PDB file of C-alpha atoms in Angstrom:
ATOM      1  CA  MET A 133       0.000   0.000   0.000  1.00 43.00           C
ATOM      2  CA  HIS A 134       1.486   3.335  -1.080  1.00 45.00           C
ATOM      3  CA  ALA A 135       1.695   6.178   1.407  1.00 46.00           C
ATOM      4  CA  ILE A 136      -0.221   9.333   0.536  1.00 41.00           C
ATOM      5  CA  ARG A 137       2.107  12.319   0.130  1.00 48.00           C
ATOM      6  CA  PHE A 138       0.792  15.756   0.936  1.00 41.00           C
ATOM      7  CA  PRO A 139       2.164  18.849  -0.831  1.00 46.00           C
ATOM      8  CA  SER A 140       4.891  20.723   0.998  1.00 51.00           C
ATOM      9  CA  ARG A 141       4.094  23.988   2.743  1.00 49.00           C
ATOM     10  CA  ARG A 142       6.106  25.875   0.090  1.00 49.00           C
ATOM     11  CA  ARG A 143       4.069  24.342  -2.741  1.00 49.00           C
ATOM     12  CA  LEU A 144       0.804  25.098  -0.969  1.00 42.00           C
ATOM     13  CA  LEU A 145       1.790  28.759  -0.565  1.00 46.00           C
ATOM     14  CA  ALA A 146       2.851  28.983  -4.212  1.00 48.00           C
ATOM     15  CA  ALA A 147      -0.412  27.451  -5.390  1.00 48.00           C
ATOM     16  CA  ALA A 148      -2.420  29.767  -3.173  1.00 46.00           C
ATOM     17  CA  GLY A 149      -0.552  32.781  -4.548  1.00 49.00           C
ATOM     18  CA  ALA A 150      -1.205  31.747  -8.133  1.00 47.00           C
ATOM     19  CA  ALA A 151      -4.898  31.247  -7.415  1.00 45.00           C
ATOM     20  CA  LEU A 152      -5.088  34.639  -5.768  1.00 43.00           C
ATOM     21  CA  CYS A 153      -3.532  36.329  -8.827  1.00 45.00           C
ATOM     22  CA  LEU A 154      -6.085  34.653 -11.074  1.00 45.00           C
ATOM     23  CA  ALA A 155      -8.880  35.784  -8.799  1.00 40.00           C
ATOM     24  CA  VAL A 156      -7.870  39.444  -8.791  1.00 43.00           C
ATOM     25  CA  PRO A 157     -10.346  41.258 -11.053  1.00 48.00           C
ATOM     26  CA  ALA A 158      -9.134  43.289 -14.016  1.00 44.00           C
ATOM     27  CA  PHE A 159     -10.104  46.501 -12.265  1.00 46.00           C
ATOM     28  CA  ALA A 160      -7.694  45.850  -9.400  1.00 47.00           C
ATOM     29  CA  GLN A 161      -4.896  45.015 -11.816  1.00 45.00           C
ATOM     30  CA  THR A 162      -5.248  48.387 -13.557  1.00 49.00           C
ATOM     31  CA  GLN A 163      -5.250  50.393 -10.333  1.00 61.00           C
ATOM     32  CA  ALA A 164      -1.488  50.753 -10.694  1.00 86.00           C
ATOM     33  CA  TYR A 165      -1.868  52.493 -14.095  1.00 96.00           C
ATOM     34  CA  PRO A 166       0.285  54.203 -15.112  1.00 96.00           C
ATOM     35  CA  THR A 167       3.437  52.325 -14.123  1.00 96.00           C
ATOM     36  CA  LYS A 168       5.613  54.052 -16.732  1.00 97.00           C
ATOM     37  CA  PRO A 169       5.624  57.336 -18.692  1.00 97.00           C
ATOM     38  CA  VAL A 170       2.659  58.011 -20.980  1.00 98.00           C
ATOM     39  CA  LYS A 171       3.182  59.488 -24.457  1.00 98.00           C
ATOM     40  CA  LEU A 172       0.749  62.264 -25.382  1.00 97.00           C
ATOM     41  CA  VAL A 173       0.918  62.672 -29.158  1.00 98.00           C
ATOM     42  CA  VAL A 174       0.132  66.174 -30.408  1.00 96.00           C
ATOM     43  CA  PRO A 175      -0.296  66.033 -34.209  1.00 94.00           C
ATOM     44  CA  TYR A 176       0.743  69.685 -34.580  1.00 87.00           C
ATOM     45  CA  PRO A 177       3.929  71.744 -34.079  1.00 85.00           C
ATOM     46  CA  PRO A 178       5.028  73.184 -30.727  1.00 90.00           C
ATOM     47  CA  GLY A 179       3.616  76.579 -29.848  1.00 82.00           C
ATOM     48  CA  GLY A 180       0.157  76.205 -31.385  1.00 78.00           C
ATOM     49  CA  PRO A 181      -3.138  76.089 -29.444  1.00 79.00           C
ATOM     50  CA  THR A 182      -3.366  72.290 -29.296  1.00 87.00           C
ATOM     51  CA  ASP A 183       0.222  72.085 -28.078  1.00 90.00           C
ATOM     52  CA  ILE A 184      -0.461  74.699 -25.380  1.00 88.00           C
ATOM     53  CA  VAL A 185      -3.520  72.789 -24.160  1.00 91.00           C
ATOM     54  CA  ALA A 186      -1.695  69.450 -24.260  1.00 95.00           C
ATOM     55  CA  ARG A 187       1.309  70.679 -22.275  1.00 95.00           C
ATOM     56  CA  LEU A 188      -0.841  72.079 -19.483  1.00 95.00           C
ATOM     57  CA  VAL A 189      -2.942  68.903 -19.315  1.00 97.00           C
ATOM     58  CA  ALA A 190       0.191  66.720 -19.449  1.00 97.00           C
ATOM     59  CA  GLN A 191       1.749  68.613 -16.557  1.00 97.00           C
ATOM     60  CA  LYS A 192      -1.381  68.286 -14.425  1.00 97.00           C
ATOM     61  CA  LEU A 193      -1.829  64.573 -15.210  1.00 97.00           C
ATOM     62  CA  SER A 194       1.821  63.951 -14.368  1.00 97.00           C
ATOM     63  CA  ASP A 195       1.331  65.599 -10.985  1.00 96.00           C
ATOM     64  CA  ALA A 196      -1.922  63.734 -10.306  1.00 96.00           C
ATOM     65  CA  MET A 197      -0.942  60.245 -11.498  1.00 96.00           C
ATOM     66  CA  GLY A 198       2.692  60.005 -10.443  1.00 95.00           C
ATOM     67  CA  GLN A 199       4.110  59.293 -13.903  1.00 96.00           C
ATOM     68  CA  GLN A 200       5.304  61.603 -16.627  1.00 97.00           C
ATOM     69  CA  PHE A 201       2.907  62.456 -19.457  1.00 98.00           C
ATOM     70  CA  ILE A 202       5.320  63.387 -22.242  1.00 97.00           C
ATOM     71  CA  VAL A 203       4.178  65.549 -25.171  1.00 97.00           C
ATOM     72  CA  ASP A 204       5.342  64.160 -28.523  1.00 96.00           C
ATOM     73  CA  ASN A 205       4.747  66.576 -31.425  1.00 95.00           C
ATOM     74  CA  ARG A 206       4.024  64.806 -34.741  1.00 93.00           C
ATOM     75  CA  PRO A 207       2.859  67.564 -37.128  1.00 88.00           C
ATOM     76  CA  GLY A 208       1.712  67.303 -40.729  1.00 79.00           C
ATOM     77  CA  ALA A 209      -1.109  66.440 -43.131  1.00 77.00           C
ATOM     78  CA  GLY A 210      -4.044  67.808 -41.178  1.00 78.00           C
ATOM     79  CA  GLY A 211      -3.128  65.943 -38.012  1.00 87.00           C
ATOM     80  CA  ASN A 212      -3.459  62.573 -39.731  1.00 91.00           C
ATOM     81  CA  PRO A 213       0.042  61.046 -39.277  1.00 93.00           C
ATOM     82  CA  GLY A 214      -0.058  61.631 -35.526  1.00 95.00           C
ATOM     83  CA  ALA A 215      -3.538  60.174 -35.251  1.00 96.00           C
ATOM     84  CA  GLU A 216      -2.596  57.140 -37.337  1.00 96.00           C
ATOM     85  CA  LEU A 217       0.467  56.547 -35.158  1.00 96.00           C
ATOM     86  CA  VAL A 218      -1.718  56.311 -32.076  1.00 97.00           C
ATOM     87  CA  ALA A 219      -4.365  54.220 -33.847  1.00 96.00           C
ATOM     88  CA  ARG A 220      -1.661  51.635 -34.570  1.00 96.00           C
ATOM     89  CA  SER A 221      -0.134  51.751 -31.051  1.00 97.00           C
ATOM     90  CA  PRO A 222      -0.716  49.111 -28.344  1.00 97.00           C
ATOM     91  CA  ALA A 223      -4.081  49.544 -26.653  1.00 97.00           C
ATOM     92  CA  ASP A 224      -2.622  49.815 -23.166  1.00 97.00           C
ATOM     93  CA  GLY A 225      -3.147  53.469 -22.281  1.00 97.00           C
ATOM     94  CA  TYR A 226       0.494  54.479 -22.733  1.00 98.00           C
ATOM     95  CA  THR A 227       0.085  56.206 -26.113  1.00 98.00           C
ATOM     96  CA  LEU A 228      -2.690  58.797 -26.444  1.00 98.00           C
ATOM     97  CA  VAL A 229      -3.518  61.518 -28.950  1.00 98.00           C
ATOM     98  CA  VAL A 230      -4.933  65.011 -28.560  1.00 97.00           C
ATOM     99  CA  ALA A 231      -7.563  65.230 -31.296  1.00 96.00           C
ATOM    100  CA  THR A 232      -9.134  68.420 -32.619  1.00 91.00           C
ATOM    101  CA  THR A 233     -12.009  69.616 -34.762  1.00 90.00           C
ATOM    102  CA  ALA A 234      -9.837  68.707 -37.751  1.00 87.00           C
ATOM    103  CA  HIS A 235     -10.137  65.017 -36.929  1.00 93.00           C
ATOM    104  CA  ALA A 236     -13.912  65.313 -37.227  1.00 93.00           C
ATOM    105  CA  ILE A 237     -13.470  67.106 -40.551  1.00 91.00           C
ATOM    106  CA  ASN A 238     -10.927  64.721 -42.065  1.00 90.00           C
ATOM    107  CA  PRO A 239     -13.243  61.744 -42.742  1.00 92.00           C
ATOM    108  CA  SER A 240     -15.142  63.819 -45.322  1.00 91.00           C
ATOM    109  CA  LEU A 241     -12.085  65.671 -46.600  1.00 87.00           C
ATOM    110  CA  PHE A 242      -9.511  62.916 -47.187  1.00 86.00           C
ATOM    111  CA  LYS A 243     -10.256  59.979 -49.457  1.00 83.00           C
ATOM    112  CA  ASN A 244      -7.804  57.520 -47.940  1.00 84.00           C
ATOM    113  CA  LEU A 245      -7.264  58.048 -44.233  1.00 87.00           C
ATOM    114  CA  GLY A 246      -4.947  55.579 -42.533  1.00 89.00           C
ATOM    115  CA  TYR A 247      -7.366  55.260 -39.634  1.00 93.00           C
ATOM    116  CA  SER A 248     -11.046  55.349 -38.777  1.00 93.00           C
ATOM    117  CA  LEU A 249     -12.105  57.873 -36.150  1.00 93.00           C
ATOM    118  CA  SER A 250     -15.059  55.703 -35.125  1.00 91.00           C
ATOM    119  CA  LYS A 251     -13.350  52.289 -35.213  1.00 95.00           C
ATOM    120  CA  ASP A 252      -9.690  52.825 -34.279  1.00 97.00           C
ATOM    121  CA  PHE A 253     -10.067  55.036 -31.207  1.00 97.00           C
ATOM    122  CA  ALA A 254     -11.588  54.928 -27.751  1.00 98.00           C
ATOM    123  CA  PRO A 255     -12.844  58.354 -26.568  1.00 98.00           C
ATOM    124  CA  VAL A 256     -11.539  59.535 -23.197  1.00 98.00           C
ATOM    125  CA  SER A 257     -12.839  63.092 -22.805  1.00 97.00           C
ATOM    126  CA  GLN A 258     -13.150  66.441 -24.462  1.00 97.00           C
ATOM    127  CA  LEU A 259     -10.591  68.924 -23.123  1.00 96.00           C
ATOM    128  CA  THR A 260     -11.561  72.356 -24.424  1.00 92.00           C
ATOM    129  CA  SER A 261     -14.007  74.195 -26.642  1.00 88.00           C
ATOM    130  CA  GLY A 262     -14.146  77.759 -27.852  1.00 88.00           C
ATOM    131  CA  PRO A 263     -14.630  80.140 -30.753  1.00 93.00           C
ATOM    132  CA  LEU A 264     -12.124  81.107 -33.377  1.00 94.00           C
ATOM    133  CA  VAL A 265     -11.289  84.762 -33.908  1.00 96.00           C
ATOM    134  CA  ILE A 266     -10.772  86.505 -37.229  1.00 98.00           C
ATOM    135  CA  VAL A 267      -7.466  88.347 -37.019  1.00 98.00           C
ATOM    136  CA  ALA A 268      -5.924  90.511 -39.703  1.00 98.00           C
ATOM    137  CA  ASN A 269      -2.707  92.306 -40.467  1.00 98.00           C
ATOM    138  CA  PRO A 270      -3.019  95.854 -39.048  1.00 98.00           C
ATOM    139  CA  GLN A 271      -2.532  97.284 -42.562  1.00 97.00           C
ATOM    140  CA  LEU A 272      -5.662  95.574 -43.929  1.00 97.00           C
ATOM    141  CA  PRO A 273      -8.191  98.375 -44.649  1.00 96.00           C
ATOM    142  CA  ALA A 274     -11.164  96.433 -43.227  1.00 97.00           C
ATOM    143  CA  LYS A 275     -12.010  97.215 -39.596  1.00 95.00           C
ATOM    144  CA  ASN A 276     -14.920  94.776 -39.222  1.00 97.00           C
ATOM    145  CA  VAL A 277     -16.643  91.832 -40.921  1.00 97.00           C
ATOM    146  CA  ALA A 278     -18.914  93.969 -43.111  1.00 97.00           C
ATOM    147  CA  GLU A 279     -15.896  95.893 -44.429  1.00 97.00           C
ATOM    148  CA  LEU A 280     -13.949  92.631 -44.922  1.00 98.00           C
ATOM    149  CA  ILE A 281     -16.751  91.217 -47.063  1.00 98.00           C
ATOM    150  CA  ALA A 282     -16.965  94.447 -49.074  1.00 97.00           C
ATOM    151  CA  LEU A 283     -13.191  94.445 -49.574  1.00 98.00           C
ATOM    152  CA  ALA A 284     -13.137  90.807 -50.664  1.00 97.00           C
ATOM    153  CA  LYS A 285     -15.932  91.482 -53.163  1.00 97.00           C
ATOM    154  CA  ALA A 286     -14.110  94.503 -54.536  1.00 97.00           C
ATOM    155  CA  ARG A 287     -10.838  92.558 -54.836  1.00 96.00           C
ATOM    156  CA  PRO A 288     -11.910  89.011 -55.743  1.00 94.00           C
ATOM    157  CA  GLY A 289      -9.119  86.469 -55.338  1.00 93.00           C
ATOM    158  CA  GLU A 290      -6.628  89.034 -54.018  1.00 95.00           C
ATOM    159  CA  LEU A 291      -6.920  88.440 -50.268  1.00 97.00           C
ATOM    160  CA  ASN A 292      -4.844  85.594 -48.832  1.00 98.00           C
ATOM    161  CA  PHE A 293      -5.967  83.857 -45.663  1.00 98.00           C
ATOM    162  CA  ALA A 294      -3.634  81.656 -43.662  1.00 97.00           C
ATOM    163  CA  SER A 295      -4.554  78.462 -41.845  1.00 93.00           C
ATOM    164  CA  SER A 296      -2.816  75.936 -39.617  1.00 84.00           C
ATOM    165  CA  GLY A 297      -3.161  73.371 -42.416  1.00 80.00           C
ATOM    166  CA  ASN A 298      -5.451  71.917 -45.062  1.00 78.00           C
ATOM    167  CA  GLY A 299      -8.635  70.619 -43.502  1.00 77.00           C
ATOM    168  CA  GLN A 300      -8.091  72.261 -40.122  1.00 79.00           C
ATOM    169  CA  SER A 301     -10.906  74.186 -38.465  1.00 86.00           C
ATOM    170  CA  THR A 302      -8.888  77.326 -39.238  1.00 89.00           C
ATOM    171  CA  HIS A 303      -9.211  76.408 -42.920  1.00 88.00           C
ATOM    172  CA  LEU A 304     -12.819  75.185 -43.044  1.00 90.00           C
ATOM    173  CA  SER A 305     -14.175  78.037 -40.924  1.00 93.00           C
ATOM    174  CA  ALA A 306     -12.776  80.494 -43.465  1.00 94.00           C
ATOM    175  CA  GLU A 307     -14.125  78.443 -46.384  1.00 89.00           C
ATOM    176  CA  LEU A 308     -17.552  78.472 -44.753  1.00 89.00           C
ATOM    177  CA  PHE A 309     -17.255  82.237 -44.304  1.00 94.00           C
ATOM    178  CA  ALA A 310     -16.313  82.751 -47.970  1.00 93.00           C
ATOM    179  CA  ALA A 311     -19.135  80.499 -49.196  1.00 88.00           C
ATOM    180  CA  MET A 312     -21.766  82.208 -47.047  1.00 91.00           C
ATOM    181  CA  ALA A 313     -20.488  85.695 -47.921  1.00 95.00           C
ATOM    182  CA  GLY A 314     -20.153  84.930 -51.624  1.00 93.00           C
ATOM    183  CA  VAL A 315     -16.512  85.976 -51.828  1.00 94.00           C
ATOM    184  CA  LYS A 316     -13.313  84.453 -53.205  1.00 93.00           C
ATOM    185  CA  MET A 317     -10.167  84.383 -51.052  1.00 95.00           C
ATOM    186  CA  ASN A 318      -6.931  82.435 -51.500  1.00 94.00           C
ATOM    187  CA  HIS A 319      -6.068  79.774 -48.934  1.00 93.00           C
ATOM    188  CA  ILE A 320      -2.420  79.560 -47.808  1.00 94.00           C
ATOM    189  CA  PRO A 321      -1.928  76.488 -45.585  1.00 91.00           C
ATOM    190  CA  TYR A 322       0.859  76.235 -43.000  1.00 91.00           C
ATOM    191  CA  LYS A 323       2.100  73.481 -40.715  1.00 83.00           C
ATOM    192  CA  GLY A 324       0.544  74.863 -37.562  1.00 81.00           C
ATOM    193  CA  SER A 325      -0.858  78.113 -36.192  1.00 87.00           C
ATOM    194  CA  ALA A 326       2.448  79.641 -35.094  1.00 89.00           C
ATOM    195  CA  PRO A 327       3.991  80.019 -38.587  1.00 95.00           C
ATOM    196  CA  ALA A 328       0.627  81.033 -40.034  1.00 96.00           C
ATOM    197  CA  LEU A 329       0.259  83.826 -37.487  1.00 97.00           C
ATOM    198  CA  THR A 330       3.853  84.909 -38.080  1.00 97.00           C
ATOM    199  CA  ASP A 331       3.208  85.409 -41.795  1.00 98.00           C
ATOM    200  CA  THR A 332      -0.079  87.199 -41.134  1.00 98.00           C
ATOM    201  CA  MET A 333       1.740  89.600 -38.828  1.00 98.00           C
ATOM    202  CA  GLY A 334       4.417  90.008 -41.491  1.00 97.00           C
ATOM    203  CA  GLY A 335       1.929  90.762 -44.273  1.00 97.00           C
ATOM    204  CA  GLN A 336       2.563  87.692 -46.423  1.00 97.00           C
ATOM    205  CA  THR A 337      -1.082  86.808 -45.719  1.00 98.00           C
ATOM    206  CA  GLN A 338      -3.792  89.302 -44.841  1.00 98.00           C
ATOM    207  CA  LEU A 339      -5.967  87.439 -42.344  1.00 98.00           C
ATOM    208  CA  MET A 340      -6.533  84.212 -40.445  1.00 98.00           C
ATOM    209  CA  PHE A 341      -9.253  82.426 -38.526  1.00 97.00           C
ATOM    210  CA  ASP A 342      -7.507  81.080 -35.421  1.00 93.00           C
ATOM    211  CA  THR A 343      -8.140  80.097 -31.831  1.00 86.00           C
ATOM    212  CA  MET A 344      -8.225  82.873 -29.290  1.00 87.00           C
ATOM    213  CA  LEU A 345      -5.672  80.926 -27.253  1.00 79.00           C
ATOM    214  CA  SER A 346      -2.914  81.492 -29.799  1.00 84.00           C
ATOM    215  CA  ALA A 347      -4.104  84.657 -31.580  1.00 90.00           C
ATOM    216  CA  MET A 348      -5.185  87.030 -28.808  1.00 89.00           C
ATOM    217  CA  PRO A 349      -1.723  87.623 -27.305  1.00 89.00           C
ATOM    218  CA  HIS A 350      -0.667  89.055 -30.679  1.00 95.00           C
ATOM    219  CA  VAL A 351      -3.810  91.203 -30.752  1.00 95.00           C
ATOM    220  CA  LYS A 352      -3.028  92.548 -27.286  1.00 93.00           C
ATOM    221  CA  ALA A 353       0.535  93.267 -28.424  1.00 97.00           C
ATOM    222  CA  GLY A 354      -0.794  95.287 -31.378  1.00 97.00           C
ATOM    223  CA  LYS A 355       0.710  92.963 -33.987  1.00 98.00           C
ATOM    224  CA  LEU A 356      -2.727  91.853 -35.252  1.00 98.00           C
ATOM    225  CA  LYS A 357      -6.218  93.305 -35.151  1.00 98.00           C
ATOM    226  CA  ALA A 358      -9.291  91.260 -34.245  1.00 98.00           C
ATOM    227  CA  LEU A 359     -12.458  91.623 -36.318  1.00 98.00           C
ATOM    228  CA  ALA A 360     -14.916  89.129 -34.799  1.00 98.00           C
ATOM    229  CA  VAL A 361     -15.373  85.792 -33.034  1.00 97.00           C
ATOM    230  CA  THR A 362     -16.939  82.815 -34.802  1.00 96.00           C
ATOM    231  CA  SER A 363     -19.226  81.590 -32.003  1.00 92.00           C
ATOM    232  CA  ALA A 364     -22.959  82.209 -31.867  1.00 88.00           C
ATOM    233  CA  THR A 365     -22.532  84.461 -28.827  1.00 89.00           C
ATOM    234  CA  ARG A 366     -19.791  86.838 -27.756  1.00 91.00           C
ATOM    235  CA  SER A 367     -16.838  85.546 -25.772  1.00 89.00           C
ATOM    236  CA  PRO A 368     -16.601  86.630 -22.126  1.00 80.00           C
ATOM    237  CA  VAL A 369     -12.867  87.066 -22.706  1.00 81.00           C
ATOM    238  CA  ALA A 370     -13.488  89.813 -25.270  1.00 88.00           C
ATOM    239  CA  PRO A 371     -17.074  90.971 -24.756  1.00 91.00           C
ATOM    240  CA  ASP A 372     -16.588  94.043 -26.955  1.00 93.00           C
ATOM    241  CA  LEU A 373     -15.622  91.876 -29.921  1.00 95.00           C
ATOM    242  CA  PRO A 374     -18.735  91.098 -32.011  1.00 97.00           C
ATOM    243  CA  THR A 375     -19.629  87.747 -33.493  1.00 97.00           C
ATOM    244  CA  VAL A 376     -19.422  87.159 -37.239  1.00 98.00           C
ATOM    245  CA  ALA A 377     -23.174  86.567 -37.265  1.00 97.00           C
ATOM    246  CA  GLU A 378     -24.052  89.914 -35.700  1.00 96.00           C
ATOM    247  CA  SER A 379     -21.557  91.965 -37.696  1.00 93.00           C
ATOM    248  CA  GLY A 380     -22.298  91.078 -41.287  1.00 87.00           C
ATOM    249  CA  LEU A 381     -22.960  87.368 -41.824  1.00 95.00           C
ATOM    250  CA  PRO A 382     -26.111  86.130 -40.042  1.00 95.00           C
ATOM    251  CA  GLY A 383     -26.229  82.411 -39.238  1.00 92.00           C
ATOM    252  CA  TYR A 384     -22.474  81.877 -39.266  1.00 92.00           C
ATOM    253  CA  GLU A 385     -20.934  79.761 -36.484  1.00 89.00           C
ATOM    254  CA  ALA A 386     -17.744  77.683 -36.110  1.00 91.00           C
ATOM    255  CA  ILE A 387     -16.269  76.224 -32.912  1.00 86.00           C
ATOM    256  CA  ALA A 388     -12.868  74.669 -32.194  1.00 86.00           C
ATOM    257  CA  TRP A 389     -12.274  71.879 -29.650  1.00 91.00           C
ATOM    258  CA  ASN A 390      -9.606  69.535 -28.333  1.00 93.00           C
ATOM    259  CA  GLY A 391     -10.124  66.049 -26.912  1.00 97.00           C
ATOM    260  CA  LEU A 392      -8.205  63.002 -25.742  1.00 98.00           C
ATOM    261  CA  LEU A 393      -8.352  59.642 -27.540  1.00 98.00           C
ATOM    262  CA  ALA A 394      -6.768  56.247 -26.853  1.00 98.00           C
ATOM    263  CA  PRO A 395      -6.361  53.317 -29.251  1.00 98.00           C
ATOM    264  CA  ALA A 396      -9.486  51.163 -29.631  1.00 97.00           C
ATOM    265  CA  GLY A 397      -9.398  48.220 -27.264  1.00 97.00           C
ATOM    266  CA  THR A 398      -7.816  50.131 -24.393  1.00 98.00           C
ATOM    267  CA  PRO A 399      -9.119  48.545 -21.150  1.00 97.00           C
ATOM    268  CA  PRO A 400     -12.262  50.312 -19.873  1.00 96.00           C
ATOM    269  CA  GLU A 401     -10.661  50.597 -16.448  1.00 96.00           C
ATOM    270  CA  VAL A 402      -7.756  52.575 -17.905  1.00 97.00           C
ATOM    271  CA  LEU A 403     -10.154  54.873 -19.772  1.00 97.00           C
ATOM    272  CA  ALA A 404     -12.157  55.348 -16.585  1.00 96.00           C
ATOM    273  CA  ARG A 405      -9.022  56.250 -14.611  1.00 97.00           C
ATOM    274  CA  LEU A 406      -7.923  58.777 -17.232  1.00 97.00           C
ATOM    275  CA  SER A 407     -11.429  60.222 -17.437  1.00 97.00           C
ATOM    276  CA  ALA A 408     -11.691  60.575 -13.652  1.00 97.00           C
ATOM    277  CA  GLU A 409      -8.325  62.318 -13.403  1.00 97.00           C
ATOM    278  CA  LEU A 410      -9.163  64.632 -16.307  1.00 97.00           C
ATOM    279  CA  LYS A 411     -12.424  65.588 -14.645  1.00 97.00           C
ATOM    280  CA  LYS A 412     -10.447  66.850 -11.642  1.00 97.00           C
ATOM    281  CA  VAL A 413      -7.754  68.486 -13.767  1.00 97.00           C
ATOM    282  CA  LEU A 414     -10.228  70.393 -15.947  1.00 96.00           C
ATOM    283  CA  ALA A 415     -12.191  71.534 -12.896  1.00 97.00           C
ATOM    284  CA  ALA A 416      -9.086  73.027 -11.267  1.00 96.00           C
ATOM    285  CA  PRO A 417      -9.442  76.820 -11.007  1.00 95.00           C
ATOM    286  CA  ASP A 418      -5.948  77.524 -12.365  1.00 94.00           C
ATOM    287  CA  VAL A 419      -6.537  75.315 -15.416  1.00 94.00           C
ATOM    288  CA  LYS A 420      -9.935  76.895 -16.108  1.00 92.00           C
ATOM    289  CA  ASP A 421      -8.462  80.364 -15.684  1.00 90.00           C
ATOM    290  CA  LYS A 422      -5.559  79.690 -18.046  1.00 87.00           C
ATOM    291  CA  PHE A 423      -7.887  78.346 -20.743  1.00 87.00           C
ATOM    292  CA  GLU A 424     -10.637  80.912 -20.294  1.00 83.00           C
ATOM    293  CA  ALA A 425      -8.188  83.812 -20.315  1.00 74.00           C
ATOM    294  CA  GLN A 426      -7.470  82.948 -23.945  1.00 68.00           C
ATOM    295  CA  GLY A 427     -11.022  82.144 -25.018  1.00 78.00           C
ATOM    296  CA  PHE A 428     -11.232  78.393 -24.392  1.00 83.00           C
ATOM    297  CA  ALA A 429     -13.544  76.723 -21.909  1.00 86.00           C
ATOM    298  CA  ALA A 430     -12.307  73.627 -20.077  1.00 90.00           C
ATOM    299  CA  SER A 431     -14.784  70.954 -21.204  1.00 90.00           C
ATOM    300  CA  TRP A 432     -14.862  67.551 -19.540  1.00 95.00           C
ATOM    301  CA  ASN A 433     -17.330  64.844 -20.559  1.00 94.00           C
ATOM    302  CA  SER A 434     -17.566  61.087 -20.132  1.00 96.00           C
ATOM    303  CA  PRO A 435     -16.081  58.726 -22.736  1.00 96.00           C
ATOM    304  CA  GLU A 436     -19.599  57.855 -23.890  1.00 96.00           C
ATOM    305  CA  ASP A 437     -20.691  61.482 -24.205  1.00 97.00           C
ATOM    306  CA  PHE A 438     -17.467  62.462 -25.953  1.00 96.00           C
ATOM    307  CA  GLY A 439     -18.016  59.660 -28.469  1.00 96.00           C
ATOM    308  CA  ARG A 440     -21.491  60.969 -29.241  1.00 96.00           C
ATOM    309  CA  PHE A 441     -20.174  64.521 -29.500  1.00 94.00           C
ATOM    310  CA  MET A 442     -17.521  63.511 -32.043  1.00 95.00           C
ATOM    311  CA  SER A 443     -20.068  61.631 -34.128  1.00 95.00           C
ATOM    312  CA  ALA A 444     -22.251  64.750 -34.307  1.00 91.00           C
ATOM    313  CA  GLU A 445     -19.193  66.837 -35.245  1.00 91.00           C
ATOM    314  CA  VAL A 446     -18.332  64.475 -38.116  1.00 93.00           C
ATOM    315  CA  ASP A 447     -21.843  64.887 -39.507  1.00 91.00           C
ATOM    316  CA  LYS A 448     -21.791  68.670 -39.099  1.00 85.00           C
ATOM    317  CA  TRP A 449     -18.458  69.237 -40.815  1.00 86.00           C
ATOM    318  CA  ALA A 450     -19.277  66.835 -43.644  1.00 91.00           C
ATOM    319  CA  LYS A 451     -22.041  69.249 -44.603  1.00 84.00           C
ATOM    320  CA  VAL A 452     -19.623  72.195 -44.415  1.00 80.00           C
ATOM    321  CA  VAL A 453     -17.110  70.433 -46.657  1.00 86.00           C
ATOM    322  CA  LYS A 454     -19.838  69.684 -49.197  1.00 86.00           C
ATOM    323  CA  VAL A 455     -21.275  73.201 -49.191  1.00 77.00           C
ATOM    324  CA  SER A 456     -17.894  74.939 -49.351  1.00 74.00           C
ATOM    325  CA  GLY A 457     -16.360  72.571 -51.885  1.00 75.00           C
ATOM    326  CA  ALA A 458     -13.177  72.485 -49.796  1.00 76.00           C
ATOM    327  CA  LYS A 459     -10.502  70.084 -50.956  1.00 76.00           C
ATOM    328  CA  VAL A 460      -7.014  69.017 -49.958  1.00 74.00           C
ATOM    329  CA  ASP A 461      -4.133  67.906 -52.154  1.00 61.00           C
TER     330      ASP A 461
END
């Protein structure tokens, strides 16, 4: 008769440990996130409005979550290469992208995107929203929207407007303006707002539709003049500055926004952690003040609500692209 051998104490402890690891729910395993630096891809050059927003958010998330959130600028082609890079990255929460209005425009503007906004990304939260502002070189004769329209009609095809790139909100908002006003202006695309503003200040281009965050400091310095904001109502940052709609083009409205996306398939628990931390970051008085001082509102929403918001934006801008006839190379 063979003796029955019982497992050693060491083996019992090892087996118990393994069983415990298997029993730990996924939520508990992601509580440690992030355990290493997180890359925050900004698909635009340094110094522009999206970069400014991203760097402030990255700093605050780094402080709150105990790991560095590192901004990685990947400019070019309407923000598409940066977005595609993140779409193809591991779905682990360590590579994220700051999306903009342009990414809602691109599906109707580009024939062959290397990613699908609806299929390749998991929404985390919106970050900001706000109007654009029409700024012009101080030498431009027009002092307001009505005079700009009259000037453009008197000099068809002679006015050059800058943008931060083909298909950006700074491009399409101007195309919508031209279509609604019945004028012809020449589009000069740049790789980001900073160089576009520089050339507008230098006179190489006459005007630009840009975010208040990047344009207003130049207005305050006297290097540009502001004609109007593109929102339906006036901005509390510049209450004396009229809207486009009230100063010569009724019914006109265009809004810019930034938001955070992760690759599709990112664990829900990671998205929830990011969303919860962003909610606190965007509610912080210093963050709200820094955004609002330049015309942006800090705008948090849940992943589900942000997904619905982006879907509505895609539909809205598809109509603008069709009406304006805007195209990219």
